[in-house]
Backbone as CSV, one residue per row, in Angstrom:
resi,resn,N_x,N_y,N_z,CA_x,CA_y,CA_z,C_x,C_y,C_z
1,UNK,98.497,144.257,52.368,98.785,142.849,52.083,99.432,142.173,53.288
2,UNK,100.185,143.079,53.940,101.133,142.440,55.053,100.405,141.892,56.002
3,UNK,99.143,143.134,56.353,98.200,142.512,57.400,97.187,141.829,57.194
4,UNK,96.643,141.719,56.091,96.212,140.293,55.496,96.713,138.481,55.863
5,UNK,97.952,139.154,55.484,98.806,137.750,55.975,99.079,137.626,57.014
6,UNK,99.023,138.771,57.820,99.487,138.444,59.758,98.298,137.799,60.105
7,UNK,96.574,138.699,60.151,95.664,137.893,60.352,95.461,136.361,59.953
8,UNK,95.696,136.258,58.641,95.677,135.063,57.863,96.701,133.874,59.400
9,UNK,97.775,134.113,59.442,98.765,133.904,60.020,98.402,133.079,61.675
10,UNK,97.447,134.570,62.437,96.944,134.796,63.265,95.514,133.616,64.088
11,UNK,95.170,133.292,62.473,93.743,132.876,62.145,94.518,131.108,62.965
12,UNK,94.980,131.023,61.865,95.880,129.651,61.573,96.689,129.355,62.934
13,UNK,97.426,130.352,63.720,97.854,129.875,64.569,96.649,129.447,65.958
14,UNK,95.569,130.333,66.172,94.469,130.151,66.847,93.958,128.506,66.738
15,UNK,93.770,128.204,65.643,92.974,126.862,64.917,94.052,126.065,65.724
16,UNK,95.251,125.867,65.181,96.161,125.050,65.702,96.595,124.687,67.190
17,UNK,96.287,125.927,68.007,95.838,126.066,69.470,95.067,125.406,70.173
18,UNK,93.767,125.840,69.398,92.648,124.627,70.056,92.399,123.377,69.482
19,UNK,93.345,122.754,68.211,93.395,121.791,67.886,94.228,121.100,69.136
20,UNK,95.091,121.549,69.631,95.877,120.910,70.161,95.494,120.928,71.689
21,UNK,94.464,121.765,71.842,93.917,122.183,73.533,92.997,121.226,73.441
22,UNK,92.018,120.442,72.310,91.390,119.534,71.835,91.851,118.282,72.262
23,UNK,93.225,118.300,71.601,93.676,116.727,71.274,94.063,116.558,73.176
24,UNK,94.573,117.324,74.160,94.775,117.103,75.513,93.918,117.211,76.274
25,UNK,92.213,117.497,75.841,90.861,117.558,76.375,90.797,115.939,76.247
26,UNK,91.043,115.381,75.062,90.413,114.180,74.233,90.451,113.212,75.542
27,UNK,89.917,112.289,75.641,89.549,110.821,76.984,90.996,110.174,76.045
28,UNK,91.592,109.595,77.041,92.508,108.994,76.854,92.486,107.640,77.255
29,UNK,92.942,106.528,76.443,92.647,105.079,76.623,93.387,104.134,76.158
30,UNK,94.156,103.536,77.269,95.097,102.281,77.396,94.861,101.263,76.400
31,UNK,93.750,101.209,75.722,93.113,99.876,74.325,93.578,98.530,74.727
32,UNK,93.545,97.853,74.309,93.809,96.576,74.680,95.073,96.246,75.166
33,UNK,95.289,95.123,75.793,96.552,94.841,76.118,97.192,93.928,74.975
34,UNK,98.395,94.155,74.999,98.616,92.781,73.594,100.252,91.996,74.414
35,UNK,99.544,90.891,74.243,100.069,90.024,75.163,101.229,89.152,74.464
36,UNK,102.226,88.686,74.958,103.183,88.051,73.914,103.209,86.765,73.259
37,UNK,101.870,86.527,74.643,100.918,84.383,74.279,100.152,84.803,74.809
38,UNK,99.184,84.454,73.788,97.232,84.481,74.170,96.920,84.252,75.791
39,UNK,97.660,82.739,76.044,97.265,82.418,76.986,97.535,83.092,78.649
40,UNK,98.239,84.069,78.472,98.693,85.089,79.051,97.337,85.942,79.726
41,UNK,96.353,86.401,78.622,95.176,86.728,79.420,94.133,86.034,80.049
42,UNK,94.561,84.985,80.467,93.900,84.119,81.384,95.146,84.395,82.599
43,UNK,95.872,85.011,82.472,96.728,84.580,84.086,96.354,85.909,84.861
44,UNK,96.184,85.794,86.199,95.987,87.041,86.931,97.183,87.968,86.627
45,UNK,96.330,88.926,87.197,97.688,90.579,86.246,97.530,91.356,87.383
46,UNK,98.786,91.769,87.626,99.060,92.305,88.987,99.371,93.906,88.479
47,UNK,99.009,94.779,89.569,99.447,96.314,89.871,99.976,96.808,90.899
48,UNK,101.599,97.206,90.560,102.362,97.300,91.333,102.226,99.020,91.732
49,UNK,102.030,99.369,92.564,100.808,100.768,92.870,101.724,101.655,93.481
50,UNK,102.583,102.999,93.209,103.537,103.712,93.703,102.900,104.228,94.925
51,UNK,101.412,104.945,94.443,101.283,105.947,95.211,101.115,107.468,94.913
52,UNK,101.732,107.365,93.391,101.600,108.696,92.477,100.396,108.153,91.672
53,UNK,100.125,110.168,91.269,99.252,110.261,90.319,99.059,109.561,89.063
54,UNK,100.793,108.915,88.379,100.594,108.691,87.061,100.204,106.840,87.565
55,UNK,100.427,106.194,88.418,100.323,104.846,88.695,98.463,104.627,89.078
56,UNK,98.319,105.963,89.744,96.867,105.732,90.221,95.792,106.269,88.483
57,UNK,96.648,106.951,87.878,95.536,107.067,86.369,95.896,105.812,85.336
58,UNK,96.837,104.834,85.664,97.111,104.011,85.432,96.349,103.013,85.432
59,UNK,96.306,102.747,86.961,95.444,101.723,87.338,93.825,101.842,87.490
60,UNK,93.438,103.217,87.216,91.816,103.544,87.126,91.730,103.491,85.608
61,UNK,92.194,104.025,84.926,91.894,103.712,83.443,91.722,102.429,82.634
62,UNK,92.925,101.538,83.374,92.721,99.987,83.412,91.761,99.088,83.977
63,UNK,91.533,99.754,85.161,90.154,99.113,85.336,88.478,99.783,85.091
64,UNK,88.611,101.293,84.333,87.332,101.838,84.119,87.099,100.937,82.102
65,UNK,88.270,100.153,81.583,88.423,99.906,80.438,87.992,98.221,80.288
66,UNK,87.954,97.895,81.931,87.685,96.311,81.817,89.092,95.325,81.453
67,UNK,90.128,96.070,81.960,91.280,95.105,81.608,91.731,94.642,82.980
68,UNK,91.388,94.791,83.876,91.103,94.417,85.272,90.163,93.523,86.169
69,UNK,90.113,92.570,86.199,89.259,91.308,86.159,89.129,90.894,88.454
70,UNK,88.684,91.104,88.995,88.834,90.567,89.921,89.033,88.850,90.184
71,UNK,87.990,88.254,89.158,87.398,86.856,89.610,88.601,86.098,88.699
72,UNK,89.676,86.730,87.768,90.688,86.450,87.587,91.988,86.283,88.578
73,UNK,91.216,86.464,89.362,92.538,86.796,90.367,93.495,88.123,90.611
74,UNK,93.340,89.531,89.867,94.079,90.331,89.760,93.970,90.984,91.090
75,UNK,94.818,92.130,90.985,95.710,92.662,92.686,96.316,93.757,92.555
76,UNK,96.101,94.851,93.371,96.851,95.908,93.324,97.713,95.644,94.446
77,UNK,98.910,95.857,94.740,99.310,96.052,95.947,100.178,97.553,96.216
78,UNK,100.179,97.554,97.758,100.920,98.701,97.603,101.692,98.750,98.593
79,UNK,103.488,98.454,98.208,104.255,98.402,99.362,104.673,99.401,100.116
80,UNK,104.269,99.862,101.484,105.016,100.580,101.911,106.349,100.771,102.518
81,UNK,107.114,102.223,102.384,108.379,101.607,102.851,108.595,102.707,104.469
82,UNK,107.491,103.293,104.781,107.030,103.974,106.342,107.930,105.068,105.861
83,UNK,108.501,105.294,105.085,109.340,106.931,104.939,108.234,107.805,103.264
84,UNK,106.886,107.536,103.139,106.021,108.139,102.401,105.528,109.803,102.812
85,UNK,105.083,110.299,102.063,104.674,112.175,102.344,103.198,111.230,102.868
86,UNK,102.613,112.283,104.178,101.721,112.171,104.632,100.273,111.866,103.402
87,UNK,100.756,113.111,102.332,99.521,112.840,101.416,99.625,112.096,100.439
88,UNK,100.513,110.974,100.094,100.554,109.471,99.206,99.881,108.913,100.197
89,UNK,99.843,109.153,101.629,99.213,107.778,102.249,98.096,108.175,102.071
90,UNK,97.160,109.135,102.172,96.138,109.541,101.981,95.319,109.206,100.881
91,UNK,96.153,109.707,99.835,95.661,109.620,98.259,95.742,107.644,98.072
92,UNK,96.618,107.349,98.512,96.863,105.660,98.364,95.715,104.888,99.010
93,UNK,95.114,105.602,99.711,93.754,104.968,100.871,92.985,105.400,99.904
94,UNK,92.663,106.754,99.464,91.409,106.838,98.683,91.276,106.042,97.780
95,UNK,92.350,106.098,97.016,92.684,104.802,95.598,91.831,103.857,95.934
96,UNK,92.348,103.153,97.025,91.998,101.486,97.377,90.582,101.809,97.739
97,UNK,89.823,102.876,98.557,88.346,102.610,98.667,87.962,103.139,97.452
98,UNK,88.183,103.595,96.576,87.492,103.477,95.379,87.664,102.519,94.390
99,UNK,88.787,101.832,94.194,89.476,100.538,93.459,88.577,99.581,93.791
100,UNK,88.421,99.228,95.126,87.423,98.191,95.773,85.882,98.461,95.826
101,UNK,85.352,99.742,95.756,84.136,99.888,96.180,83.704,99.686,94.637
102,UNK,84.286,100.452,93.330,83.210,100.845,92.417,83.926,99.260,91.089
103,UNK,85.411,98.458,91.429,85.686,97.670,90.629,85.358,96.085,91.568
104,UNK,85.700,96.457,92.604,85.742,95.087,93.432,87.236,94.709,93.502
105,UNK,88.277,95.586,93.083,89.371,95.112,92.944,90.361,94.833,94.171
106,UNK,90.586,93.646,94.710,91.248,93.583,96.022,92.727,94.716,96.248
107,UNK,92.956,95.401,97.248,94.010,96.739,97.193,94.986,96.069,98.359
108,UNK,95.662,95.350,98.365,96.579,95.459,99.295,97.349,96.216,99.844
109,UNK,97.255,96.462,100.806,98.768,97.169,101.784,99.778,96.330,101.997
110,UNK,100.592,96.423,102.101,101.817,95.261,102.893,103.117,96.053,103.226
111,UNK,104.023,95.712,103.904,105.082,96.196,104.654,106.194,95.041,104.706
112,UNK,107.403,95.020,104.412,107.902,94.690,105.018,108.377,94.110,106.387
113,UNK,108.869,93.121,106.641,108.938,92.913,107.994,109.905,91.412,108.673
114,UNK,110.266,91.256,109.443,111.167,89.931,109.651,110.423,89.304,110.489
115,UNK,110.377,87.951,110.649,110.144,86.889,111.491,111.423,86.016,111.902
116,UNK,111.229,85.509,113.056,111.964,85.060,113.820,111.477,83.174,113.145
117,UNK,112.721,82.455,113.080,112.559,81.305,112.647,113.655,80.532,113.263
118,UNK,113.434,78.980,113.329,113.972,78.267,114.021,114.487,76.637,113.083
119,UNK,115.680,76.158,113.606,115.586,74.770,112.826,117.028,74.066,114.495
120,UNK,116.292,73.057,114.563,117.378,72.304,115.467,117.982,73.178,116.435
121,UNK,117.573,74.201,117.285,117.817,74.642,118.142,118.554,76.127,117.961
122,UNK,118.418,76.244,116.733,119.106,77.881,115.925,117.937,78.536,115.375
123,UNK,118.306,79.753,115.565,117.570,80.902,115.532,118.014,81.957,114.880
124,UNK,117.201,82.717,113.749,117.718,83.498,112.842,116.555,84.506,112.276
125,UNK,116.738,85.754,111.880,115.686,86.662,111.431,115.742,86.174,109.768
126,UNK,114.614,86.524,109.237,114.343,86.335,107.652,113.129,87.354,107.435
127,UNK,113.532,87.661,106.141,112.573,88.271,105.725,110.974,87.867,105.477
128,UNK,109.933,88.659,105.645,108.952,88.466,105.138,108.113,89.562,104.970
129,UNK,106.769,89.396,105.251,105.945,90.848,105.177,104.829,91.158,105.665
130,UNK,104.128,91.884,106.125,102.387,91.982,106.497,101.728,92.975,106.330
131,UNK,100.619,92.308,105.917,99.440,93.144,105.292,98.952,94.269,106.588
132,UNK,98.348,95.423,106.047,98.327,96.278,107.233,97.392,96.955,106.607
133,UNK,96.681,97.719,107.628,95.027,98.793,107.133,95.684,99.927,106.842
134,UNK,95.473,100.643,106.172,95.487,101.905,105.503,95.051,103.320,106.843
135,UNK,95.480,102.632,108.145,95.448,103.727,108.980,97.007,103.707,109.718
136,UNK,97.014,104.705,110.079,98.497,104.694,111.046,98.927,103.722,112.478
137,UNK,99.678,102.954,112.390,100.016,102.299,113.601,99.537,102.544,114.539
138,UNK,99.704,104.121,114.673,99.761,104.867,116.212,97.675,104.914,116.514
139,UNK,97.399,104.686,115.580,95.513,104.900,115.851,95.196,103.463,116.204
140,UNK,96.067,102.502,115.320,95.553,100.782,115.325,96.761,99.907,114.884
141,UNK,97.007,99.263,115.985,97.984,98.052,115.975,98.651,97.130,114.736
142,UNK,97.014,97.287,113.907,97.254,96.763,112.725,97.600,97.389,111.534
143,UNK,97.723,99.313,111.956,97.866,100.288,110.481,99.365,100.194,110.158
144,UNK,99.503,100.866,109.350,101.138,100.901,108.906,101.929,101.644,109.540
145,UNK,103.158,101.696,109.143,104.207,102.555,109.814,104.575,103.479,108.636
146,UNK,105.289,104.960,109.412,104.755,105.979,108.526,106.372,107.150,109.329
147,UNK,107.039,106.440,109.853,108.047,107.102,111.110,109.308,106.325,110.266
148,UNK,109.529,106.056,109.284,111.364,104.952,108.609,111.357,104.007,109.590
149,UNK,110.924,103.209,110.292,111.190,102.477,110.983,111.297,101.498,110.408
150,UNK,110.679,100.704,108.937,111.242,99.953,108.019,111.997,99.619,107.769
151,UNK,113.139,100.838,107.517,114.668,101.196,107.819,115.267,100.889,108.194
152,UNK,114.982,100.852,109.446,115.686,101.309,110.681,115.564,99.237,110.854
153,UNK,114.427,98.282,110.442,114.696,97.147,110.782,115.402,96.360,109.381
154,UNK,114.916,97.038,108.291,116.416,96.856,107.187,117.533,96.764,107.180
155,UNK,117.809,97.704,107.615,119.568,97.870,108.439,119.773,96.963,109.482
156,UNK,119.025,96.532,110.415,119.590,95.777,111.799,119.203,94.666,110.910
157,UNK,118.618,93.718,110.299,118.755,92.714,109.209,119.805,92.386,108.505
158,UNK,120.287,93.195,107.590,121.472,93.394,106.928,122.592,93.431,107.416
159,UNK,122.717,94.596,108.350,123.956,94.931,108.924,124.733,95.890,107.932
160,UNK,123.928,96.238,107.352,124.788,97.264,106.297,123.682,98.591,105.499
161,UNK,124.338,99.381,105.657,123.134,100.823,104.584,122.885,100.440,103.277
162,UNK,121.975,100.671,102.707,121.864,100.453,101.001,122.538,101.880,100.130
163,UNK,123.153,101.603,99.368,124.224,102.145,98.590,124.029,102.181,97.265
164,UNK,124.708,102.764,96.011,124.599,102.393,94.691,124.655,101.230,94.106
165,UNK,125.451,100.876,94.916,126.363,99.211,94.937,125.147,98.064,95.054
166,UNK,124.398,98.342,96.446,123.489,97.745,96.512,122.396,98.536,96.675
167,UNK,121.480,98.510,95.932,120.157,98.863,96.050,119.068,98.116,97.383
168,UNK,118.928,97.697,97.991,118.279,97.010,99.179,116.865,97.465,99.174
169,UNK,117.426,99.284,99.090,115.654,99.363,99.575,114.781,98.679,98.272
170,UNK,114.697,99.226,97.564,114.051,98.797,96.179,113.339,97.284,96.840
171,UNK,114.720,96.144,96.583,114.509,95.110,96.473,113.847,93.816,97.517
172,UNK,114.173,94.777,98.823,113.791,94.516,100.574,112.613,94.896,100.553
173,UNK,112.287,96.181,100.701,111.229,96.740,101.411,110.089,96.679,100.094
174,UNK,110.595,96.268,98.751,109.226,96.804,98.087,108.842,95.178,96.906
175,UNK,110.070,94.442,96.129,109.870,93.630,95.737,109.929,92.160,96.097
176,UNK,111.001,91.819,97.576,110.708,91.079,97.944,109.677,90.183,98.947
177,UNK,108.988,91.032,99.218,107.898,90.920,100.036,106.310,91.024,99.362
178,UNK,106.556,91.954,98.190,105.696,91.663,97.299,105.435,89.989,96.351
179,UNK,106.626,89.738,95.957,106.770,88.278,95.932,106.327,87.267,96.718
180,UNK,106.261,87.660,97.791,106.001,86.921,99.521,104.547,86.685,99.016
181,UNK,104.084,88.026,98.908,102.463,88.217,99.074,101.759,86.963,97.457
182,UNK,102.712,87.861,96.710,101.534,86.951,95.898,101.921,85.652,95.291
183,UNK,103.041,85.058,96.274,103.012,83.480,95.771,102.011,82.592,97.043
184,UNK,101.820,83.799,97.867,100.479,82.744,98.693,99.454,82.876,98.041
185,UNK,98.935,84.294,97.580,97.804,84.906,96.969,97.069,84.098,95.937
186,UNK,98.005,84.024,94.785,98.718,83.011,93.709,98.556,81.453,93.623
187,UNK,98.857,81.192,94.917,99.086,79.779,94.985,98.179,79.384,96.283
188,UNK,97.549,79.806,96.697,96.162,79.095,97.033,97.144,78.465,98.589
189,UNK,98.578,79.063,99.118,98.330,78.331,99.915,97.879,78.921,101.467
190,UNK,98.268,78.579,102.649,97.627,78.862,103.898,98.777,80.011,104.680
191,UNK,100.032,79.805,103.528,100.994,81.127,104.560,101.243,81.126,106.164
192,UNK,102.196,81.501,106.323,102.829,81.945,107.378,101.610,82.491,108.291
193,UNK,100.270,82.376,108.582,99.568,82.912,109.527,99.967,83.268,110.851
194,UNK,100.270,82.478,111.223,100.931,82.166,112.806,101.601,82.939,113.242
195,UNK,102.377,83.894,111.832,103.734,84.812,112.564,103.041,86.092,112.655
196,UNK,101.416,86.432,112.411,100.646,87.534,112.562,100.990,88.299,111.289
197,UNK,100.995,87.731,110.267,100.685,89.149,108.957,99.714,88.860,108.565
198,UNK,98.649,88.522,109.218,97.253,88.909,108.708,96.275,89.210,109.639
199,UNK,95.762,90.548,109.325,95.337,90.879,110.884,93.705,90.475,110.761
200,UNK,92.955,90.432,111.773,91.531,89.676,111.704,90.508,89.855,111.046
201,UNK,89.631,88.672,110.992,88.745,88.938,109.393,87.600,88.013,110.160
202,UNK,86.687,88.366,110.222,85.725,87.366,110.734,85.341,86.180,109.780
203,UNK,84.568,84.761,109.630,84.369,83.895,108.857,83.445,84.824,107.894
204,UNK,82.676,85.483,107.861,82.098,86.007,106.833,83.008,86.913,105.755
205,UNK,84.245,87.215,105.795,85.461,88.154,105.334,84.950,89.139,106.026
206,UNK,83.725,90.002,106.456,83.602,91.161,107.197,84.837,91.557,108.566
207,UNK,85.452,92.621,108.616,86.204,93.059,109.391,85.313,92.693,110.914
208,UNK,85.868,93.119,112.018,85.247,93.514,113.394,85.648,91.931,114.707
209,UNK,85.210,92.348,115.878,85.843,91.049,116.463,85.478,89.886,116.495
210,UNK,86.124,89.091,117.150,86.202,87.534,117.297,86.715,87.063,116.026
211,UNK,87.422,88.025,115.088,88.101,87.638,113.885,89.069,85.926,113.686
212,UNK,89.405,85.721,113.033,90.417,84.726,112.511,91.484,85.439,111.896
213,UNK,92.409,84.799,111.889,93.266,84.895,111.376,93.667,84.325,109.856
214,UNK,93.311,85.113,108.453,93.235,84.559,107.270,94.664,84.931,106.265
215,UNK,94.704,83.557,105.931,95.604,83.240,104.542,95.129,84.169,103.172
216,UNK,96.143,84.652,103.041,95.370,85.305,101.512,94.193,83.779,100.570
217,UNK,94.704,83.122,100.678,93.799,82.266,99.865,92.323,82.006,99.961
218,UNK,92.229,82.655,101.766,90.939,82.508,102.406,90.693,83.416,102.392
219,UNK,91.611,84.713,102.506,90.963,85.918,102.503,89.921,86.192,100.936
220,UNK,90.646,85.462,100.201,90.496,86.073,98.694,89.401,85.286,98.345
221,UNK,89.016,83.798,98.991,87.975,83.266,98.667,86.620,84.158,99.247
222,UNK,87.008,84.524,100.678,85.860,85.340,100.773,85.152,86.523,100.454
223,UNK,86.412,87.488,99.897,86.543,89.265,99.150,85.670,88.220,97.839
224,UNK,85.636,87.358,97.130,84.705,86.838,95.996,83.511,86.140,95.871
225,UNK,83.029,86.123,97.480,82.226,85.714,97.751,80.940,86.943,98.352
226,UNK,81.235,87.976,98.404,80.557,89.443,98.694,80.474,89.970,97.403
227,UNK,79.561,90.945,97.329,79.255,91.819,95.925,79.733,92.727,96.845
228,UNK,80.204,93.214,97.325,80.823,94.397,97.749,82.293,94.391,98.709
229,UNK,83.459,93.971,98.139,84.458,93.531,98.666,85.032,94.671,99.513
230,UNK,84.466,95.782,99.222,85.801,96.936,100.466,85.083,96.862,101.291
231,UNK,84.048,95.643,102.046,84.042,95.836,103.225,84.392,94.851,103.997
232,UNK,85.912,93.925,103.119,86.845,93.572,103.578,87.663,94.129,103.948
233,UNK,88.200,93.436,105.051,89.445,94.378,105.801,90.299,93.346,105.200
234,UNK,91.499,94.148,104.308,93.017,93.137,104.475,93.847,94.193,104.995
């Protein structure tokens, strides 16, 4: 009888095994978004993109589900702060040529960065930011930085380390410049070009020389004007 009931036991715990090896096989799916005002899914919807695995199954599931709209205006960006593991930058590049190639979804890079500004004969650093290619500085003028040197111009900005007290990096290197980006993006206007955070784009949006120098607003008119936007350079 005893071993009746162990098998019995045995049987039952097996079932429950691959019920549950089942239920973590199963496709998993984000379902709709539910918004707090309707009119909410008419506004572009932004993805704020770490660089990890759980942000990148995040943002592919969202857009293999259709909750990701390009011609809405939506945006991944991805701030760097130049102190990343060699293989986030890697995996963060593949992201974006597949984000762009198989959704059309524009992938930003951007960085942190200061410009020099002027009023009545005074002169002062301020924050801002620029878009940069998904290759290393040291290969192309225009790739990112990948050495803390972010840091290193955080601090000479400030004049002070970031602490518990103050959080800086967070808010410097990753949300305020993200803000930067998409109230031009956003707002259709012509941006700071002049101070070089946008590196060249020919009139067709195709990358290569005799480029211009484009405003996200122009950039973005033209990434929607191609059926195949990653062969925009931002």
């Amino acid at each position: 009888m005893a071993t009746v009931e162990l098998r019995q036991a045995e049987s039952a715990g097996e079932r429950s095994n691959l019920s549950s090896l089942a239920v973590r096989r199963r496709p998993k799916r984000l379902g709709p978004f539910v918004y707090r005002d309707v009119a909410h899914a008419e506004l572009p919807h932004v993805v704020s993109f770490s660089g990890g695995r759980s942000s990148a199954a995040l943002t592919f599931m969202a857009a293999e589900e259709g909750l990701l709209d390009p011609g809405r205006g939506d945006v991944v960006l991805f701030a760097n702060t130049s102190a990343e593991h060699p293989g986030t930058y890697e995996f963060a590049a593949e992201c974006k040529r597949r984000l762009e190639a198989e959704f059309g979804l524009p992938f930003f890079w951007l960085e942190f960065t200061t410009v020099e500004d002027a009023w009545r004969g005074e002169y002062w650093r301020k924050l801002s930011y620029r878009l940069v290619k998904p290759v290393r500085i040291e290969d192309d003028p225009e790739g990112f930085r990948s050495s803390g040197e972010l840091f290193e111009d955080l601090v000479s900005l400030q004049g002070m380390l970031p602490n518990v007290h103050s959080r800086t990096c967070t808010a410097k290197l990753k949300l305020y410049p993200s803000h930067l980006l998409l109230g031009e993006w956003l707002g259709g206007t012509d941006g700071p070009a002049h101070a070089g955070h946008y590196w060249s784009v020919s009139d067709d949006g195709s990358g290569g020389g005799g480029g211009v120098l484009l405003a996200p607003s122009a950039l973005r008119t033209a990434m929607h004007r191609h059926a195949e936007p990653h062969h925009v350079n931002q």
